[in-house]
JSON list of C-alpha atoms in Angstrom, two decimals:
[
{"chain": "A", "resi": 516, "resn": "MET", "atom": "CA", "xyz": [20.38, -23.77, 19.77]},
{"chain": "A", "resi": 517, "resn": "THR", "atom": "CA", "xyz": [17.53, -22.31, 21.80]},
{"chain": "A", "resi": 518, "resn": "ALA", "atom": "CA", "xyz": [14.26, -24.06, 22.64]},
{"chain": "A", "resi": 519, "resn": "ASP", "atom": "CA", "xyz": [12.59, -21.73, 20.12]},
{"chain": "A", "resi": 520, "resn": "ASP", "atom": "CA", "xyz": [15.03, -22.88, 17.39]},
{"chain": "A", "resi": 521, "resn": "GLU", "atom": "CA", "xyz": [14.36, -26.53, 18.23]},
{"chain": "A", "resi": 522, "resn": "GLN", "atom": "CA", "xyz": [10.61, -25.94, 18.03]},
{"chain": "A", "resi": 523, "resn": "ARG", "atom": "CA", "xyz": [10.93, -24.10, 14.71]},
{"chain": "A", "resi": 524, "resn": "SER", "atom": "CA", "xyz": [12.94, -26.83, 13.03]},
{"chain": "A", "resi": 525, "resn": "ALA", "atom": "CA", "xyz": [11.15, -29.85, 14.49]},
{"chain": "A", "resi": 526, "resn": "PRO", "atom": "CA", "xyz": [9.49, -32.04, 11.83]},
{"chain": "A", "resi": 527, "resn": "SER", "atom": "CA", "xyz": [6.02, -31.42, 13.28]},
{"chain": "A", "resi": 528, "resn": "ALA", "atom": "CA", "xyz": [6.58, -27.69, 12.82]},
{"chain": "A", "resi": 529, "resn": "LEU", "atom": "CA", "xyz": [6.90, -28.21, 9.08]},
{"chain": "A", "resi": 530, "resn": "GLN", "atom": "CA", "xyz": [3.39, -29.53, 8.53]},
{"chain": "A", "resi": 531, "resn": "PRO", "atom": "CA", "xyz": [1.10, -27.58, 6.16]},
{"chain": "A", "resi": 532, "resn": "GLY", "atom": "CA", "xyz": [-0.87, -24.93, 8.02]},
{"chain": "A", "resi": 533, "resn": "VAL", "atom": "CA", "xyz": [1.68, -24.38, 10.79]},
{"chain": "A", "resi": 534, "resn": "VAL", "atom": "CA", "xyz": [2.68, -20.74, 11.39]},
{"chain": "A", "resi": 535, "resn": "LEU", "atom": "CA", "xyz": [6.35, -20.04, 12.14]},
{"chain": "A", "resi": 536, "resn": "ARG", "atom": "CA", "xyz": [8.57, -17.00, 12.69]},
{"chain": "A", "resi": 537, "resn": "GLY", "atom": "CA", "xyz": [11.47, -16.47, 10.36]},
{"chain": "A", "resi": 538, "resn": "VAL", "atom": "CA", "xyz": [13.91, -13.91, 9.02]},
{"chain": "A", "resi": 539, "resn": "VAL", "atom": "CA", "xyz": [14.16, -12.97, 5.35]},
{"chain": "A", "resi": 540, "resn": "GLU", "atom": "CA", "xyz": [17.69, -13.88, 4.23]},
{"chain": "A", "resi": 541, "resn": "SER", "atom": "CA", "xyz": [17.50, -13.01, 0.54]},
{"chain": "A", "resi": 542, "resn": "VAL", "atom": "CA", "xyz": [15.06, -11.38, -1.86]},
{"chain": "A", "resi": 543, "resn": "PHE", "atom": "CA", "xyz": [14.96, -11.94, -5.62]},
{"chain": "A", "resi": 544, "resn": "PRO", "atom": "CA", "xyz": [12.50, -11.18, -8.45]},
{"chain": "A", "resi": 545, "resn": "THR", "atom": "CA", "xyz": [10.40, -14.33, -8.00]},
{"chain": "A", "resi": 546, "resn": "GLY", "atom": "CA", "xyz": [10.40, -14.52, -4.21]},
{"chain": "A", "resi": 547, "resn": "ALA", "atom": "CA", "xyz": [12.49, -14.69, -1.08]},
{"chain": "A", "resi": 548, "resn": "PHE", "atom": "CA", "xyz": [14.25, -17.23, 1.12]},
{"chain": "A", "resi": 549, "resn": "VAL", "atom": "CA", "xyz": [13.27, -17.22, 4.78]},
{"chain": "A", "resi": 550, "resn": "ASP", "atom": "CA", "xyz": [15.51, -18.62, 7.53]},
{"chain": "A", "resi": 551, "resn": "LEU", "atom": "CA", "xyz": [13.32, -20.67, 9.87]},
{"chain": "A", "resi": 552, "resn": "GLY", "atom": "CA", "xyz": [16.13, -21.87, 12.13]},
{"chain": "A", "resi": 553, "resn": "GLU", "atom": "CA", "xyz": [17.75, -25.06, 10.86]},
{"chain": "A", "resi": 554, "resn": "VAL", "atom": "CA", "xyz": [15.75, -25.02, 7.63]},
{"chain": "A", "resi": 555, "resn": "HIS", "atom": "CA", "xyz": [15.06, -22.41, 4.98]},
{"chain": "A", "resi": 556, "resn": "GLY", "atom": "CA", "xyz": [11.80, -21.86, 3.16]},
{"chain": "A", "resi": 557, "resn": "LEU", "atom": "CA", "xyz": [10.80, -20.37, -0.15]},
{"chain": "A", "resi": 558, "resn": "LEU", "atom": "CA", "xyz": [8.30, -17.55, -0.16]},
{"chain": "A", "resi": 559, "resn": "SER", "atom": "CA", "xyz": [7.26, -17.06, -3.80]},
{"chain": "A", "resi": 560, "resn": "THR", "atom": "CA", "xyz": [5.81, -13.77, -5.04]},
{"chain": "A", "resi": 561, "resn": "ALA", "atom": "CA", "xyz": [2.48, -15.56, -5.62]},
{"chain": "A", "resi": 562, "resn": "ASN", "atom": "CA", "xyz": [2.26, -16.16, -1.85]},
{"chain": "A", "resi": 563, "resn": "MET", "atom": "CA", "xyz": [3.44, -12.74, -0.63]},
{"chain": "A", "resi": 564, "resn": "SER", "atom": "CA", "xyz": [0.38, -10.51, -0.76]},
{"chain": "A", "resi": 565, "resn": "TRP", "atom": "CA", "xyz": [-3.16, -10.16, -2.06]},
{"chain": "A", "resi": 566, "resn": "ARG", "atom": "CA", "xyz": [-2.48, -6.64, -3.29]},
{"chain": "A", "resi": 567, "resn": "PRO", "atom": "CA", "xyz": [-0.88, -6.07, -6.68]},
{"chain": "A", "resi": 568, "resn": "PHE", "atom": "CA", "xyz": [2.84, -5.29, -6.56]},
{"chain": "A", "resi": 569, "resn": "SER", "atom": "CA", "xyz": [5.65, -5.17, -9.08]},
{"chain": "A", "resi": 570, "resn": "SER", "atom": "CA", "xyz": [8.67, -6.18, -6.99]},
{"chain": "A", "resi": 571, "resn": "SER", "atom": "CA", "xyz": [9.32, -8.59, -4.11]},
{"chain": "A", "resi": 572, "resn": "GLU", "atom": "CA", "xyz": [11.08, -5.73, -2.31]},
{"chain": "A", "resi": 573, "resn": "GLU", "atom": "CA", "xyz": [7.75, -3.92, -2.00]},
{"chain": "A", "resi": 574, "resn": "ILE", "atom": "CA", "xyz": [6.60, -6.68, 0.37]},
{"chain": "A", "resi": 575, "resn": "VAL", "atom": "CA", "xyz": [9.70, -8.02, 2.16]},
{"chain": "A", "resi": 576, "resn": "HIS", "atom": "CA", "xyz": [13.31, -6.99, 2.76]},
{"chain": "A", "resi": 577, "resn": "VAL", "atom": "CA", "xyz": [16.47, -8.74, 3.94]},
{"chain": "A", "resi": 578, "resn": "GLY", "atom": "CA", "xyz": [16.61, -8.96, 7.72]},
{"chain": "A", "resi": 579, "resn": "GLN", "atom": "CA", "xyz": [12.85, -8.57, 8.16]},
{"chain": "A", "resi": 580, "resn": "GLU", "atom": "CA", "xyz": [11.33, -10.83, 10.80]},
{"chain": "A", "resi": 581, "resn": "LEU", "atom": "CA", "xyz": [7.93, -12.17, 9.89]},
{"chain": "A", "resi": 582, "resn": "SER", "atom": "CA", "xyz": [5.34, -14.84, 10.53]},
{"chain": "A", "resi": 583, "resn": "VAL", "atom": "CA", "xyz": [4.75, -17.27, 7.67]},
{"chain": "A", "resi": 584, "resn": "MET", "atom": "CA", "xyz": [2.50, -20.26, 7.10]},
{"chain": "A", "resi": 585, "resn": "VAL", "atom": "CA", "xyz": [3.97, -23.54, 5.89]},
{"chain": "A", "resi": 586, "resn": "LEU", "atom": "CA", "xyz": [2.21, -24.56, 2.69]},
{"chain": "A", "resi": 587, "resn": "GLY", "atom": "CA", "xyz": [4.09, -27.78, 2.21]},
{"chain": "A", "resi": 588, "resn": "VAL", "atom": "CA", "xyz": [7.34, -29.70, 2.17]},
{"chain": "A", "resi": 589, "resn": "GLY", "atom": "CA", "xyz": [8.47, -31.36, -1.05]},
{"chain": "A", "resi": 590, "resn": "GLU", "atom": "CA", "xyz": [8.68, -35.14, -0.55]},
{"chain": "A", "resi": 591, "resn": "LEU", "atom": "CA", "xyz": [11.65, -35.55, -2.86]},
{"chain": "A", "resi": 592, "resn": "THR", "atom": "CA", "xyz": [13.36, -32.18, -2.53]},
{"chain": "A", "resi": 593, "resn": "GLY", "atom": "CA", "xyz": [12.53, -31.28, 1.06]},
{"chain": "A", "resi": 594, "resn": "GLU", "atom": "CA", "xyz": [11.83, -27.75, -0.17]},
{"chain": "A", "resi": 595, "resn": "VAL", "atom": "CA", "xyz": [9.66, -25.86, 2.31]},
{"chain": "A", "resi": 596, "resn": "THR", "atom": "CA", "xyz": [7.11, -23.56, 0.66]},
{"chain": "A", "resi": 597, "resn": "LEU", "atom": "CA", "xyz": [5.76, -20.63, 2.66]},
{"chain": "A", "resi": 598, "resn": "SER", "atom": "CA", "xyz": [3.02, -18.01, 2.51]},
{"chain": "A", "resi": 599, "resn": "LEU", "atom": "CA", "xyz": [2.46, -14.57, 3.97]},
{"chain": "A", "resi": 600, "resn": "LYS", "atom": "CA", "xyz": [-0.76, -14.13, 2.01]},
{"chain": "A", "resi": 601, "resn": "ASP", "atom": "CA", "xyz": [-2.55, -17.01, 3.75]},
{"chain": "A", "resi": 602, "resn": "LEU", "atom": "CA", "xyz": [-2.22, -15.15, 7.05]},
{"chain": "A", "resi": 603, "resn": "GLN", "atom": "CA", "xyz": [-4.11, -12.16, 5.61]},
{"chain": "A", "resi": 604, "resn": "ASP", "atom": "CA", "xyz": [-7.81, -11.77, 4.90]},
{"chain": "A", "resi": 605, "resn": "ASP", "atom": "CA", "xyz": [-8.66, -12.13, 1.22]},
{"chain": "A", "resi": 606, "resn": "PRO", "atom": "CA", "xyz": [-9.90, -8.67, 0.15]},
{"chain": "A", "resi": 607, "resn": "LEU", "atom": "CA", "xyz": [-11.77, -10.09, -2.84]},
{"chain": "A", "resi": 608, "resn": "ARG", "atom": "CA", "xyz": [-13.83, -12.41, -0.63]},
{"chain": "A", "resi": 609, "resn": "ALA", "atom": "CA", "xyz": [-14.51, -9.51, 1.74]},
{"chain": "A", "resi": 610, "resn": "HIS", "atom": "CA", "xyz": [-15.67, -7.33, -1.16]},
{"chain": "A", "resi": 611, "resn": "ALA", "atom": "CA", "xyz": [-17.84, -10.14, -2.53]},
{"chain": "A", "resi": 612, "resn": "ARG", "atom": "CA", "xyz": [-19.40, -10.63, 0.89]},
{"chain": "A", "resi": 613, "resn": "ASP", "atom": "CA", "xyz": [-19.81, -7.01, 1.96]},
{"chain": "A", "resi": 614, "resn": "SER", "atom": "CA", "xyz": [-19.97, -4.80, -1.15]},
{"chain": "A", "resi": 615, "resn": "PHE", "atom": "CA", "xyz": [-21.11, -6.92, -4.11]},
{"chain": "A", "resi": 616, "resn": "MET", "atom": "CA", "xyz": [-23.36, -4.85, -6.41]},
{"chain": "A", "resi": 617, "resn": "GLU", "atom": "CA", "xyz": [-22.61, -1.70, -4.36]},
{"chain": "A", "resi": 618, "resn": "PRO", "atom": "CA", "xyz": [-21.17, 1.37, -6.12]},
{"chain": "A", "resi": 619, "resn": "VAL", "atom": "CA", "xyz": [-17.51, 2.05, -5.29]},
{"chain": "A", "resi": 620, "resn": "VAL", "atom": "CA", "xyz": [-15.07, 4.66, -6.54]},
{"chain": "A", "resi": 621, "resn": "GLY", "atom": "CA", "xyz": [-11.96, 3.32, -8.22]},
{"chain": "A", "resi": 622, "resn": "ARG", "atom": "CA", "xyz": [-9.04, 4.55, -10.25]},
{"chain": "A", "resi": 623, "resn": "VAL", "atom": "CA", "xyz": [-8.04, 3.46, -13.75]},
{"chain": "A", "resi": 624, "resn": "VAL", "atom": "CA", "xyz": [-4.63, 1.77, -13.40]},
{"chain": "A", "resi": 625, "resn": "LYS", "atom": "CA", "xyz": [-4.23, 0.26, -16.87]},
{"chain": "A", "resi": 626, "resn": "LEU", "atom": "CA", "xyz": [-5.92, 0.39, -20.27]},
{"chain": "A", "resi": 627, "resn": "GLY", "atom": "CA", "xyz": [-5.97, -2.59, -22.60]},
{"chain": "A", "resi": 628, "resn": "GLY", "atom": "CA", "xyz": [-7.75, -4.03, -25.59]},
{"chain": "A", "resi": 629, "resn": "LEU", "atom": "CA", "xyz": [-10.53, -5.44, -23.41]},
{"chain": "A", "resi": 630, "resn": "GLY", "atom": "CA", "xyz": [-11.13, -2.28, -21.40]},
{"chain": "A", "resi": 631, "resn": "ALA", "atom": "CA", "xyz": [-9.87, -0.51, -18.30]},
{"chain": "A", "resi": 632, "resn": "PHE", "atom": "CA", "xyz": [-8.52, -2.11, -15.17]},
{"chain": "A", "resi": 633, "resn": "ILE", "atom": "CA", "xyz": [-10.00, -0.33, -12.17]},
{"chain": "A", "resi": 634, "resn": "ARG", "atom": "CA", "xyz": [-8.39, -0.53, -8.73]},
{"chain": "A", "resi": 635, "resn": "VAL", "atom": "CA", "xyz": [-11.13, -0.11, -6.12]},
{"chain": "A", "resi": 636, "resn": "ARG", "atom": "CA", "xyz": [-8.93, -1.00, -3.17]},
{"chain": "A", "resi": 637, "resn": "GLU", "atom": "CA", "xyz": [-5.21, -1.14, -2.63]},
{"chain": "A", "resi": 638, "resn": "ASP", "atom": "CA", "xyz": [-5.43, -4.92, -2.74]},
{"chain": "A", "resi": 639, "resn": "PHE", "atom": "CA", "xyz": [-7.49, -5.70, -5.85]},
{"chain": "A", "resi": 640, "resn": "GLU", "atom": "CA", "xyz": [-8.70, -4.47, -9.20]},
{"chain": "A", "resi": 641, "resn": "GLY", "atom": "CA", "xyz": [-11.10, -5.58, -11.89]},
{"chain": "A", "resi": 642, "resn": "LEU", "atom": "CA", "xyz": [-12.02, -5.06, -15.52]},
{"chain": "A", "resi": 643, "resn": "LEU", "atom": "CA", "xyz": [-14.44, -2.46, -16.85]},
{"chain": "A", "resi": 644, "resn": "PRO", "atom": "CA", "xyz": [-15.03, -3.64, -20.45]},
{"chain": "A", "resi": 645, "resn": "THR", "atom": "CA", "xyz": [-14.70, -1.05, -23.21]},
{"chain": "A", "resi": 646, "resn": "ALA", "atom": "CA", "xyz": [-18.42, -1.39, -23.93]},
{"chain": "A", "resi": 647, "resn": "GLY", "atom": "CA", "xyz": [-19.08, -0.22, -20.35]},
{"chain": "A", "resi": 648, "resn": "PHE", "atom": "CA", "xyz": [-17.25, 3.11, -20.72]},
{"chain": "A", "resi": 649, "resn": "GLY", "atom": "CA", "xyz": [-20.56, 4.80, -21.50]},
{"chain": "A", "resi": 650, "resn": "GLY", "atom": "CA", "xyz": [-19.13, 6.85, -24.36]},
{"chain": "A", "resi": 651, "resn": "VAL", "atom": "CA", "xyz": [-16.52, 8.45, -22.07]},
{"chain": "A", "resi": 652, "resn": "GLN", "atom": "CA", "xyz": [-12.81, 8.25, -22.93]},
{"chain": "A", "resi": 653, "resn": "LEU", "atom": "CA", "xyz": [-11.01, 6.95, -19.84]},
{"chain": "A", "resi": 654, "resn": "GLU", "atom": "CA", "xyz": [-7.33, 7.48, -19.11]},
{"chain": "A", "resi": 655, "resn": "VAL", "atom": "CA", "xyz": [-4.95, 6.05, -16.53]},
{"chain": "A", "resi": 656, "resn": "GLY", "atom": "CA", "xyz": [-5.47, 7.92, -13.27]},
{"chain": "A", "resi": 657, "resn": "ASP", "atom": "CA", "xyz": [-9.16, 8.77, -13.88]},
{"chain": "A", "resi": 658, "resn": "GLU", "atom": "CA", "xyz": [-11.60, 8.10, -11.06]},
{"chain": "A", "resi": 659, "resn": "VAL", "atom": "CA", "xyz": [-14.73, 6.20, -11.97]},
{"chain": "A", "resi": 660, "resn": "THR", "atom": "CA", "xyz": [-17.66, 4.84, -9.97]},
{"chain": "A", "resi": 661, "resn": "VAL", "atom": "CA", "xyz": [-18.22, 1.17, -10.70]},
{"chain": "A", "resi": 662, "resn": "VAL", "atom": "CA", "xyz": [-20.27, -1.79, -9.51]},
{"chain": "A", "resi": 663, "resn": "ALA", "atom": "CA", "xyz": [-18.92, -5.34, -9.39]},
{"chain": "A", "resi": 664, "resn": "VAL", "atom": "CA", "xyz": [-21.42, -7.40, -11.40]},
{"chain": "A", "resi": 665, "resn": "GLU", "atom": "CA", "xyz": [-19.35, -10.58, -11.38]},
{"chain": "A", "resi": 666, "resn": "ILE", "atom": "CA", "xyz": [-16.70, -11.81, -8.95]},
{"chain": "A", "resi": 667, "resn": "ASN", "atom": "CA", "xyz": [-14.94, -15.14, -9.32]},
{"chain": "A", "resi": 668, "resn": "VAL", "atom": "CA", "xyz": [-12.84, -15.68, -6.18]},
{"chain": "A", "resi": 669, "resn": "HIS", "atom": "CA", "xyz": [-11.24, -18.83, -7.63]},
{"chain": "A", "resi": 670, "resn": "THR", "atom": "CA", "xyz": [-9.87, -17.20, -10.79]},
{"chain": "A", "resi": 671, "resn": "ARG", "atom": "CA", "xyz": [-9.48, -13.82, -9.01]},
{"chain": "A", "resi": 672, "resn": "ARG", "atom": "CA", "xyz": [-11.45, -11.99, -11.70]},
{"chain": "A", "resi": 673, "resn": "VAL", "atom": "CA", "xyz": [-13.79, -9.07, -11.17]},
{"chain": "A", "resi": 674, "resn": "LEU", "atom": "CA", "xyz": [-16.06, -7.62, -13.85]},
{"chain": "A", "resi": 675, "resn": "PHE", "atom": "CA", "xyz": [-17.32, -4.07, -13.36]},
{"chain": "A", "resi": 676, "resn": "THR", "atom": "CA", "xyz": [-19.98, -1.90, -14.91]},
{"chain": "A", "resi": 677, "resn": "ARG", "atom": "CA", "xyz": [-20.17, 1.88, -14.52]},
{"chain": "A", "resi": 678, "resn": "ALA", "atom": "CA", "xyz": [-22.44, 3.17, -11.79]},
{"chain": "A", "resi": 679, "resn": "ASP", "atom": "CA", "xyz": [-22.45, 6.83, -12.79]}
]
């Protein structure tokens, strides 16, 4: 065992907020296991990335070395939970701070009963309610200029209105 391995597996290294290096040992639909030395941690899909994705393999792959933040250690199970996302800037907070109420061009990524989901950045999207279509029929793939009129960073919801 190297000094780096000893440091990675030491109890103090497993405190919430500590950043460690690890290697992805397996990937599955709901997450991945990361080898941290003498312990293994669970990286769930909810803690992989801010951007929307459909498969864990879009974010991590077996053998990949990465830095992860320890979120916690289960008192009874000893399960170590990890996050990649907490080491990245939250794009929704950045948009709320820098571009709230500013027109941005987005693309329709999904249509539903409530309206159209518009992706304005690779890492987040929001809802343009049907009433806000302005009489125009939108389809998946259409570009539309929108303004965020409501952003809730806690629930991760963005409400748009058309700007054009």
